[in-house]
Short mmCIF file of C-alpha atoms and ligand atoms in Angstrom, two decimals:
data_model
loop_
_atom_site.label_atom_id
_atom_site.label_comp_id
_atom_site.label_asym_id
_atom_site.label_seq_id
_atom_site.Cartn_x
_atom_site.Cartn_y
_atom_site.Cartn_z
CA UNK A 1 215.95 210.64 291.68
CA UNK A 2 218.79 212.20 293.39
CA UNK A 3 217.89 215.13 295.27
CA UNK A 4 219.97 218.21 294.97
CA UNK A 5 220.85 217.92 298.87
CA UNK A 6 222.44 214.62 297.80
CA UNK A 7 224.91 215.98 295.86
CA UNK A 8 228.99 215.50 296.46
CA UNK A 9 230.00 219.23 298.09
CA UNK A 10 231.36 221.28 295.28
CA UNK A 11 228.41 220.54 293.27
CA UNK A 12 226.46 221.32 296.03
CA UNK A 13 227.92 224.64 297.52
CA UNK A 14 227.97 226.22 293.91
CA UNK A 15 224.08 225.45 293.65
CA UNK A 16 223.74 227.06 297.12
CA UNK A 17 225.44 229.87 296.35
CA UNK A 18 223.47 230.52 292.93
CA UNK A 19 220.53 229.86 295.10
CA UNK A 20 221.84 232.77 297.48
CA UNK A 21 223.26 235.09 294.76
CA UNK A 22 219.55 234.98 292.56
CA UNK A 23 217.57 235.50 295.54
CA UNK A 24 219.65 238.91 296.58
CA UNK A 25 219.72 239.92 292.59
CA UNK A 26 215.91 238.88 292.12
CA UNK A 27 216.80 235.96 289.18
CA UNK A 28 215.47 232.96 288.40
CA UNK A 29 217.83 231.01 287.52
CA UNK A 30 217.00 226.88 286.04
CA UNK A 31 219.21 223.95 285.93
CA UNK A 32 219.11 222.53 282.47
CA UNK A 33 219.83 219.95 279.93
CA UNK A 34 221.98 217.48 281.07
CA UNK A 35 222.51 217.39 285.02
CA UNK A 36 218.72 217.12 285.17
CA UNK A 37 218.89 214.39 283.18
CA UNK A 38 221.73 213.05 285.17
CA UNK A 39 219.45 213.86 288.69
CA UNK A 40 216.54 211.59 287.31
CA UNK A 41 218.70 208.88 286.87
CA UNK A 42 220.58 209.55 290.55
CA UNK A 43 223.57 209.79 288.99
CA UNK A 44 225.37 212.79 291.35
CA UNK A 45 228.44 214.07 289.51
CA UNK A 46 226.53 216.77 287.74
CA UNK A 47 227.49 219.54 285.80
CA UNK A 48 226.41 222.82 286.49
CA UNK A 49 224.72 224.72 283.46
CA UNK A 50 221.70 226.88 284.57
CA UNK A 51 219.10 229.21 282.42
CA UNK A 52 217.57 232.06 282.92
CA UNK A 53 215.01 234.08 280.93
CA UNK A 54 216.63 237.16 282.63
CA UNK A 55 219.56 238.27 283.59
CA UNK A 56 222.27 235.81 282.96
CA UNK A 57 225.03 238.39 283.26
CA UNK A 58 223.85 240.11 286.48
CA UNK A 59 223.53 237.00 288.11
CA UNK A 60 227.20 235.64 286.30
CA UNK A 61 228.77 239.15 287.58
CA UNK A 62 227.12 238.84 291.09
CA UNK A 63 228.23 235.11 291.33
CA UNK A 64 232.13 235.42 290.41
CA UNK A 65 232.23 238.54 292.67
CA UNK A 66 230.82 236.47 295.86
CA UNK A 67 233.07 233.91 295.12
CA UNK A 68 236.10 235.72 293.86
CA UNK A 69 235.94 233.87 290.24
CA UNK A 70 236.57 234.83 287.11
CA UNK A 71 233.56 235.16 284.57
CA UNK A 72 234.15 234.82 281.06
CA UNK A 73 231.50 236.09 278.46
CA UNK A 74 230.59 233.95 275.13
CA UNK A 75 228.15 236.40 273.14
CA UNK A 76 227.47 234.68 270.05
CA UNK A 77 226.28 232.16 272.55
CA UNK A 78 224.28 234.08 275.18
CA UNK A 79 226.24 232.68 277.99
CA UNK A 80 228.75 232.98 280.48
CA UNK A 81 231.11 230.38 282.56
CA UNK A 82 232.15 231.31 285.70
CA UNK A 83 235.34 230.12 287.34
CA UNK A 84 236.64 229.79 290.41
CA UNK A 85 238.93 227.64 293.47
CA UNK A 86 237.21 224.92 294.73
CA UNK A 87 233.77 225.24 292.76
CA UNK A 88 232.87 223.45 289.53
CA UNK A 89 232.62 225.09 286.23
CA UNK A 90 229.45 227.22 286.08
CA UNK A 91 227.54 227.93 282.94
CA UNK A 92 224.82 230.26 283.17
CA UNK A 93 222.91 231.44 279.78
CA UNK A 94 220.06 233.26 278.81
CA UNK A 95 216.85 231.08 277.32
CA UNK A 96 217.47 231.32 273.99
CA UNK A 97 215.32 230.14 270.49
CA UNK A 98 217.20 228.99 267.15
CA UNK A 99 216.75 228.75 264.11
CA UNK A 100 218.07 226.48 261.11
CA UNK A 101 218.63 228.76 257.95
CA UNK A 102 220.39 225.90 256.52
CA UNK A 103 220.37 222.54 257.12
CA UNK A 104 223.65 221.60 259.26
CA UNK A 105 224.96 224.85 259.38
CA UNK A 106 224.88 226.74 263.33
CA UNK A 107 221.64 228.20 264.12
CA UNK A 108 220.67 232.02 264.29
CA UNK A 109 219.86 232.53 268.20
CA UNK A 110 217.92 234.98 269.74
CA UNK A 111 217.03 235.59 273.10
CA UNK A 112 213.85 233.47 273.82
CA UNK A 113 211.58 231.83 276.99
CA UNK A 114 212.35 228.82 278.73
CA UNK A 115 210.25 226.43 276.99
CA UNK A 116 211.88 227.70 273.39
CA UNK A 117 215.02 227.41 275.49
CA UNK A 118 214.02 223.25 276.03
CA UNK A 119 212.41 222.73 272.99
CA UNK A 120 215.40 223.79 270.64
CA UNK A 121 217.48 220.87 272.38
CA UNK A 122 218.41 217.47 270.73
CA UNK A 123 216.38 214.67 272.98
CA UNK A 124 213.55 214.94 275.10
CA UNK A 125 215.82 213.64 277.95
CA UNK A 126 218.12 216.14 277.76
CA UNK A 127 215.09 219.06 277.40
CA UNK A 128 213.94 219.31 281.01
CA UNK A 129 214.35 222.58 283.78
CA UNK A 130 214.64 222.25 287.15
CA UNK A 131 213.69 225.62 289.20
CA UNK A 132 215.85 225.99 291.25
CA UNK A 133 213.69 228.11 293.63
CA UNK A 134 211.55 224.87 294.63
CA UNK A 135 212.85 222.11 292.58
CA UNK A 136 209.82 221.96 290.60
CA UNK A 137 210.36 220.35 286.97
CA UNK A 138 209.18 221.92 283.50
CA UNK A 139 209.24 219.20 280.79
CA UNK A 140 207.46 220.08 277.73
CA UNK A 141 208.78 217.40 275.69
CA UNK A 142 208.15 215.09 278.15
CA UNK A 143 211.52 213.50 278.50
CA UNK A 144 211.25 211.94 282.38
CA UNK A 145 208.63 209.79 280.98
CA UNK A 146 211.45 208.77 278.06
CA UNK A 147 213.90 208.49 281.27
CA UNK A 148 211.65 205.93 282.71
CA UNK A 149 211.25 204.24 279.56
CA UNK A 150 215.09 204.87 278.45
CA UNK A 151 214.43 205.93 275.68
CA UNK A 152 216.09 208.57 273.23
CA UNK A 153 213.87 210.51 271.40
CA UNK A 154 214.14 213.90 269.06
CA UNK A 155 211.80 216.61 269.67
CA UNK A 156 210.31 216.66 265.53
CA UNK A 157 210.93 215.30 262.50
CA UNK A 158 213.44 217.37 260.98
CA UNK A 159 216.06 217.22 263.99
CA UNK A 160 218.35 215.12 262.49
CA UNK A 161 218.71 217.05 259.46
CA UNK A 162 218.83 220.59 261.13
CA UNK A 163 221.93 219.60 262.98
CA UNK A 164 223.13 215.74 262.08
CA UNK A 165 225.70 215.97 264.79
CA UNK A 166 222.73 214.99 266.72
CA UNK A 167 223.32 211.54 265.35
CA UNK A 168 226.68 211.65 267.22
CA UNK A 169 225.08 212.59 270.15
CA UNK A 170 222.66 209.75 269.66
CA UNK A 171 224.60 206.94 270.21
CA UNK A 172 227.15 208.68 272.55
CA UNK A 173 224.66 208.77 274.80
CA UNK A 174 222.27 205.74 274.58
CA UNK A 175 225.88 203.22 274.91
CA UNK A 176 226.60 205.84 277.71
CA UNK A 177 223.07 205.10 279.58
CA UNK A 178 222.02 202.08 278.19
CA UNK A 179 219.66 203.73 276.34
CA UNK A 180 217.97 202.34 273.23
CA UNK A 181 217.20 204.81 270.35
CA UNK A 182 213.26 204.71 270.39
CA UNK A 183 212.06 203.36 266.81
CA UNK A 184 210.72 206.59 265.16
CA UNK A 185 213.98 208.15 265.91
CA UNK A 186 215.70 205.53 264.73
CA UNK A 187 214.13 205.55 261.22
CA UNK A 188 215.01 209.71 261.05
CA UNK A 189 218.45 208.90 261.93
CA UNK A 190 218.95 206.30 259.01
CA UNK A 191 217.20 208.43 256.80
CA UNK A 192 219.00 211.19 257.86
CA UNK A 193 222.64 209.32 257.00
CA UNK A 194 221.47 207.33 253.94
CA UNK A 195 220.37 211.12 252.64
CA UNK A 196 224.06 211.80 253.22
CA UNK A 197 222.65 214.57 256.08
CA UNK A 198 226.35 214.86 256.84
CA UNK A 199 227.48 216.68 253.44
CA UNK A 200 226.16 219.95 254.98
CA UNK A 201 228.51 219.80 257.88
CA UNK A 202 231.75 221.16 258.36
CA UNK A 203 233.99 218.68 258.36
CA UNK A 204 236.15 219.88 261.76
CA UNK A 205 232.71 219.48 263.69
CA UNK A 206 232.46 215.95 262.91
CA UNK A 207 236.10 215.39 264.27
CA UNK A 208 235.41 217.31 267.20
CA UNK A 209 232.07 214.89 267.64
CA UNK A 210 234.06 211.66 266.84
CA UNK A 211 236.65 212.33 269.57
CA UNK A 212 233.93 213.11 272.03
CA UNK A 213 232.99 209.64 271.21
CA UNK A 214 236.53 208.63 271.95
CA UNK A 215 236.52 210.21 275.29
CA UNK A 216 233.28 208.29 276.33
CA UNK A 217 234.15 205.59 278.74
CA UNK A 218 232.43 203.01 276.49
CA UNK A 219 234.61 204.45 273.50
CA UNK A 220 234.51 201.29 271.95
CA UNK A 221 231.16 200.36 271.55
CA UNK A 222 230.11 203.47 270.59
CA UNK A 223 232.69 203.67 267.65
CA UNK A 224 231.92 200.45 266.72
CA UNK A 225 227.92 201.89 266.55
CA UNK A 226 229.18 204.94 264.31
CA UNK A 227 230.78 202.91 261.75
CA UNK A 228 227.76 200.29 261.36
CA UNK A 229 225.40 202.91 260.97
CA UNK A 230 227.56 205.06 258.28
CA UNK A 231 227.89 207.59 260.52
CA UNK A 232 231.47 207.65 259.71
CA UNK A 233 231.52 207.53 255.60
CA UNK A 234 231.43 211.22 255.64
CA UNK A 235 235.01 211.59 257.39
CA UNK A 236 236.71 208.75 255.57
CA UNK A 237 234.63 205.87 253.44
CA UNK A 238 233.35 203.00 254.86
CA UNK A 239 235.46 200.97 256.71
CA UNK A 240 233.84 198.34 258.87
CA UNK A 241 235.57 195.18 259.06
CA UNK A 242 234.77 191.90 261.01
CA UNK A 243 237.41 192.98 263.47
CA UNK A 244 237.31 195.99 264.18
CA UNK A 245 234.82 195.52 266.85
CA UNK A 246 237.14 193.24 268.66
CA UNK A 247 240.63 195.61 268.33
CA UNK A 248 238.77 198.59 269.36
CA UNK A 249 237.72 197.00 272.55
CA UNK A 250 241.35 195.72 273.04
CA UNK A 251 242.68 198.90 272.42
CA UNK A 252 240.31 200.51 275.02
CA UNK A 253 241.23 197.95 277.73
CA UNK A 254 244.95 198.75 277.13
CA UNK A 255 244.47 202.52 277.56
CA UNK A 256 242.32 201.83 280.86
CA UNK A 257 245.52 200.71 281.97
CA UNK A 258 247.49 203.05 279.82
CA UNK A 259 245.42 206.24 280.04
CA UNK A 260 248.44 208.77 279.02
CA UNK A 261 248.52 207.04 275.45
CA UNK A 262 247.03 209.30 273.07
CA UNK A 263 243.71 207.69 272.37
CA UNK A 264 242.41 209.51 269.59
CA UNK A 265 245.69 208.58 267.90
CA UNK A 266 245.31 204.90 268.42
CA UNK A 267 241.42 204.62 267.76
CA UNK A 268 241.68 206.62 264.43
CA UNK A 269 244.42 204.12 263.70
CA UNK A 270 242.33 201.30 264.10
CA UNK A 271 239.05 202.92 262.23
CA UNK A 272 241.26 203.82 259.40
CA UNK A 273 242.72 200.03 258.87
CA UNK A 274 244.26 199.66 255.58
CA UNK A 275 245.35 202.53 253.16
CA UNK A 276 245.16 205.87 255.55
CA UNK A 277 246.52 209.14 253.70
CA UNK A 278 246.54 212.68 254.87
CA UNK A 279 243.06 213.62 253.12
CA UNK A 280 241.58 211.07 255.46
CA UNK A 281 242.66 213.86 258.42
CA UNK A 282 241.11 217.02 256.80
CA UNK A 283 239.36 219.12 259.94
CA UNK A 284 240.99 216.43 262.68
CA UNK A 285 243.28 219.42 263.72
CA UNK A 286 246.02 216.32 264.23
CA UNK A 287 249.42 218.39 263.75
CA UNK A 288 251.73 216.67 261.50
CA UNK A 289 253.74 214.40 263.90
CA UNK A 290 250.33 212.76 264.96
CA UNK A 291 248.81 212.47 261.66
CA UNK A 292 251.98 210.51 260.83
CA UNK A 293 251.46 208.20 264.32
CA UNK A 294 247.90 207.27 262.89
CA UNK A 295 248.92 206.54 259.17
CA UNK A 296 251.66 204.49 260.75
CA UNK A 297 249.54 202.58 262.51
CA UNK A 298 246.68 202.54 260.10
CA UNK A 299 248.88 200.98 257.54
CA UNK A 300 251.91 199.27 258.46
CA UNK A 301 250.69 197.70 261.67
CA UNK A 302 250.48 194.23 259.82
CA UNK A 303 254.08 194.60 259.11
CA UNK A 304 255.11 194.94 262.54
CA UNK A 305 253.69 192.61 264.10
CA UNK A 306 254.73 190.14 261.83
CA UNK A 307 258.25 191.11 262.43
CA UNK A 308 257.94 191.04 265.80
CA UNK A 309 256.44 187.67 266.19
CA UNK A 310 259.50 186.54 263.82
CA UNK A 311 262.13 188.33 266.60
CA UNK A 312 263.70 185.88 268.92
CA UNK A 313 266.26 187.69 271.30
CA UNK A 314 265.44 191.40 273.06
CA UNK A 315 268.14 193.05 270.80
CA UNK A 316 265.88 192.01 268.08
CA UNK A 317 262.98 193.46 268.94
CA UNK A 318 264.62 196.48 270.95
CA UNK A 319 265.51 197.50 267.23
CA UNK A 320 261.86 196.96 265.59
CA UNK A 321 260.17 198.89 268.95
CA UNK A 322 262.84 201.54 268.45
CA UNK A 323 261.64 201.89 264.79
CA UNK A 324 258.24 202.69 265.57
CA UNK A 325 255.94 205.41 267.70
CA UNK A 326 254.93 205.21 270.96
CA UNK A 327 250.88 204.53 270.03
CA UNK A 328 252.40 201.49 267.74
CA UNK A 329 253.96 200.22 270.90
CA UNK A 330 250.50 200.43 273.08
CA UNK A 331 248.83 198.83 269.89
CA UNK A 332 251.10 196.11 269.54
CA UNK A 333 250.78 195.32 273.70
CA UNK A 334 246.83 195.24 273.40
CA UNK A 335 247.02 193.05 270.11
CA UNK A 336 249.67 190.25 271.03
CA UNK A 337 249.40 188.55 274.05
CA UNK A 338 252.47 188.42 275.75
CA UNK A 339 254.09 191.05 273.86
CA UNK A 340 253.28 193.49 276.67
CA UNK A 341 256.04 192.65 279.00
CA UNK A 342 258.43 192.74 276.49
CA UNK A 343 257.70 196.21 275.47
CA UNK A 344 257.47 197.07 279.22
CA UNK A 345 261.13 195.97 279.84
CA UNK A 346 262.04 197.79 276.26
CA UNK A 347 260.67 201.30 278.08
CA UNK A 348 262.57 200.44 281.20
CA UNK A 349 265.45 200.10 279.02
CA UNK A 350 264.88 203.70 277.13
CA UNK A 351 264.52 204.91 280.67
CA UNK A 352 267.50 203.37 282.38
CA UNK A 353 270.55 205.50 283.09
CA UNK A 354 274.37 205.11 284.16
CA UNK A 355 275.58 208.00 286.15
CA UNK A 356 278.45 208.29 283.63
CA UNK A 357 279.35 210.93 281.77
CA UNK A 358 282.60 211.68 279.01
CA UNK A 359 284.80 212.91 281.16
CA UNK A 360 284.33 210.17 283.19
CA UNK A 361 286.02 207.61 280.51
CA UNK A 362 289.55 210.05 280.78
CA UNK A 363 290.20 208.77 276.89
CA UNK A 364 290.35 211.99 274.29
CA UNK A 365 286.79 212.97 272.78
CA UNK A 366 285.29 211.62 269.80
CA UNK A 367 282.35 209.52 269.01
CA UNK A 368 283.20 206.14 270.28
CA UNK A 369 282.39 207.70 273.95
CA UNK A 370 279.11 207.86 273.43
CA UNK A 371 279.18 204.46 271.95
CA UNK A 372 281.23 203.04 275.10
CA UNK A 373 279.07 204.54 277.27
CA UNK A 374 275.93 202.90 275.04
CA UNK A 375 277.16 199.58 275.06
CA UNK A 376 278.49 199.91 278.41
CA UNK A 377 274.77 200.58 279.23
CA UNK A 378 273.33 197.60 277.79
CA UNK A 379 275.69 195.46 279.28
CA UNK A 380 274.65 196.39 283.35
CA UNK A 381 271.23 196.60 281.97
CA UNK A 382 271.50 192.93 280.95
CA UNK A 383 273.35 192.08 284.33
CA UNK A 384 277.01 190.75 281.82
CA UNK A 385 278.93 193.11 283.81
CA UNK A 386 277.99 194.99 287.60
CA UNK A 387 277.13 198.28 288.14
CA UNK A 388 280.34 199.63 289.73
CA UNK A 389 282.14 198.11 287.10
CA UNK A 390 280.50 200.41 284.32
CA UNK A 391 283.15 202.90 284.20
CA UNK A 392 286.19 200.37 284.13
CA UNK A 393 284.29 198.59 281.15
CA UNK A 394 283.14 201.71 279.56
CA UNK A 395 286.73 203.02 279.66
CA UNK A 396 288.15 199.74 277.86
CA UNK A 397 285.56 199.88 275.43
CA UNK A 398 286.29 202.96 274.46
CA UNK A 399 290.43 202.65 274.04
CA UNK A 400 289.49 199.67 272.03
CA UNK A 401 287.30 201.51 269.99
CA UNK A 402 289.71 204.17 268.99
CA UNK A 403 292.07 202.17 268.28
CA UNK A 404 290.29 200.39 266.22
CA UNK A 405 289.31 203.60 264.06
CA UNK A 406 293.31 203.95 263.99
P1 ATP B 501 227.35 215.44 278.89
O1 ATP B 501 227.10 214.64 280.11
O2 ATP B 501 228.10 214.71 277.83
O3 ATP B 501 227.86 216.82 279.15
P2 ATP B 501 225.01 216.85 278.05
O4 ATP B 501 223.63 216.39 277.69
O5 ATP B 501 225.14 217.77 279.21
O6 ATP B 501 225.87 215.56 278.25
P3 ATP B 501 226.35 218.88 276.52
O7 ATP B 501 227.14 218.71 275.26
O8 ATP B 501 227.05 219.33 277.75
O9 ATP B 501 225.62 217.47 276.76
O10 ATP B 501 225.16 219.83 276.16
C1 ATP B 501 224.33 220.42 277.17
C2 ATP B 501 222.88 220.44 276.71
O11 ATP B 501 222.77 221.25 275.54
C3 ATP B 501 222.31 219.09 276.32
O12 ATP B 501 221.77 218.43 277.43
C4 ATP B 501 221.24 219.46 275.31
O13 ATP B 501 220.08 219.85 275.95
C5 ATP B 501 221.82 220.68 274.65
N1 ATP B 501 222.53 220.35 273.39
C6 ATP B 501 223.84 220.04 273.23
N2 ATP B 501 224.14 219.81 271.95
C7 ATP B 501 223.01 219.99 271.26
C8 ATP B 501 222.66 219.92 269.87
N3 ATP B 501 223.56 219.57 268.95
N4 ATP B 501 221.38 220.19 269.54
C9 ATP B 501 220.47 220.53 270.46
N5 ATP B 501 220.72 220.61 271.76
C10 ATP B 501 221.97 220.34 272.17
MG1 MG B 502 227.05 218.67 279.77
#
């Protein structure tokens, strides 16, 4: 286990000061949930979310004043982040108990103790405290024993159903850790999906759980997870394929290179292989622009890639990149081998400017001196004419031009 004096410095100084701030305000504040989970496993870059049975806001108040932060309040939620230069996010909330009225709707919470506060969570891994006053541990679902065994395990029976983003959650974290889903929970999960559990969830907080998938650094396995267990069916049929496996992983290798591609984009692209249509979007928040990326690539990526492998000169398939978005472009690079330089020299080319304007050309206005200056563009770009040549050529271009219009 990592201790907390291991930790990198932010991390570190913002536990400190808590440690400072509670003892002068008389809380008792508990790291929760996840970075003790993380500690156990000596992983170090830790969040900071703490509970306290009492007094979450004094010690949230007391803490951004110290440090000159900002504190933001979240009510329905009992908790407060607090903000501020150099420190990490801190999330400090009040021990809290829930309660399922309806099966995957939000819970009612009320202010509770610290072992409701653990045994309301999803896995017994993720339901341990650490007191922060002596480091002493309270497990009641005794999840470091699961940590040992690595192991993810719900607290009862009915977890899945009371909230079957859980399932999500599952396997996001199990490829994340290397976890295995222990057997019993296993069997609740796929009972949970095959008794379409999903139904009662609104459909944006699927999306929002699917592209936390996407963001995990193992996106592809754990997409590939969701869809063979039918975790995806609710959002948009089934659609596992033999390989889908294969172009997800290719896809996430070329955004580890390409990480300013949009990745939800491109992965929903790839689940949604074959007939995509808006309805397949509903509660993805994509605005219209992106929606159109993903049905592009979703359906006419066998198209282009045929064409492409039929294109023989740069001008050819210029015109066939220049007819598609920017995600088709980092699909077709992770798909065709070799076809990543190309498209590489093709952005170049978008990019590349002559320092030539209109007026430069000294022929009257019109359209053809845009198109001089265009062709005149591709020519140094392709090395038929030099640089300092470009305005010469540009300027002949462009008298030939009009008088051909004549
Ligand atoms: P990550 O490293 O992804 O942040 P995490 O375990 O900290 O993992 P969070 O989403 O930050 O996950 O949630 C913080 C804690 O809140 C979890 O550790 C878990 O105890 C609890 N939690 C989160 N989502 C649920 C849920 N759907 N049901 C029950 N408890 C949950
Ligand atoms: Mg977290």
């Amino acid at each position: 286990m990592k201790r907390l004096l291991d930790l990198p410095t932010p991390q570190r100084r913002a536990i400190d000061l808590v440690k400072e701030v509670a003892a002068e305000k008389d809380c008792h504040p508990y790291l929760v949930g996840g970075p003790v989970r993380d500690l156990l496993l000596g992983r170090s870059a830790i969040d900071v979310d703490l509970t306290l049975e009492d007094g979450s806001s004094t010690l949230a108040r007391a803490l951004a004043k110290r440090v000159e932060g900002r504190v933001r309040s979240f009510p329905q939620f009992l908790t407060y982040k607090v903000t501020a230069e150099g420190l990490p996010e801190i999330d400090i909330a009040t021990a809290r108990k829930e309660r399922y009225r309806r099966p995957g709707a939000l819970p009612a919470v009320t202010a509770g103790r610290l072992k409701d506060d653990l045994l309301r969570r999803d896995f017994s891994i993720n339901a341990i405290a650490m007191d922060l006053d002596n480091g002493a541990l309270h497990d009641p679902a005794d999840g470091e024993a699961d940590i040992e065994r690595r192991v993810i395990r719900v607290l009862h029976d009915r977890s899945f159903l009371d909230d079957p983003t859980r399932i999500f959650r599952a396997i996001r974290l199990a490829t994340r850790l290397g976890f295995t889903i222990e057997p019993h929970t296993a069997s609740l999960m796929r009972e949970a999906i095959e008794g379409s559990a999903f139904d009662t969830v609104a459909k944006e907080r699927l999306w929002r759980e699917l592209f936390l998938a996407m963001d995990e650094p193992d996106a592809p396995a754990v997409l590939a997870t969701l869809v063979a267990q039918g975790a995806l069916a609710p959002l948009f049929g089934n659609r596992e394929h033999e390989e889908l496996r294969a172009r997800l992983e290719r896809v996430g290798a070329q955004l580890a290179q390409q990480p300013e591609a949009d990745r939800y984009v491109l992965y929903t692209g790839v689940l949604l292989r074959g007939d995509a249509s808006p309805v397949d979007f509903e509660g993805s928040g994509f605005s219209q622009k992106r929606a159109r990326a993903v049905v592009e690539i979703a359906n006419e990526f066998p198209r282009v890639i045929e064409s492409v492998g039929a294109a023989e000169t740069d001008a050819e398939r210029f015109r066939i990149y220049r007819g598609v978005t920017a995600e088709m472009l980092t699909l077709l690079a992770a798909e065709r081998a070799g076809e990543g330089v190309h498209i590489e020299r093709f952005r170049e080319f978008e990019k590349f400017k002559l320092p030539l304007r209109g007026n430069d050309l000294e022929v009257p206005g019109g359209p053809h001196v845009a198109q001089a200056i265009e062709r005149t563009r591709v020519a140094v770009w392709n090395g038929e004419i030099p640089p300092e040549e470009a305005r010469s050529y540009a300027r002949k271009v462009a008298k030939r031009l009009l008088e051909d219009a004549r």
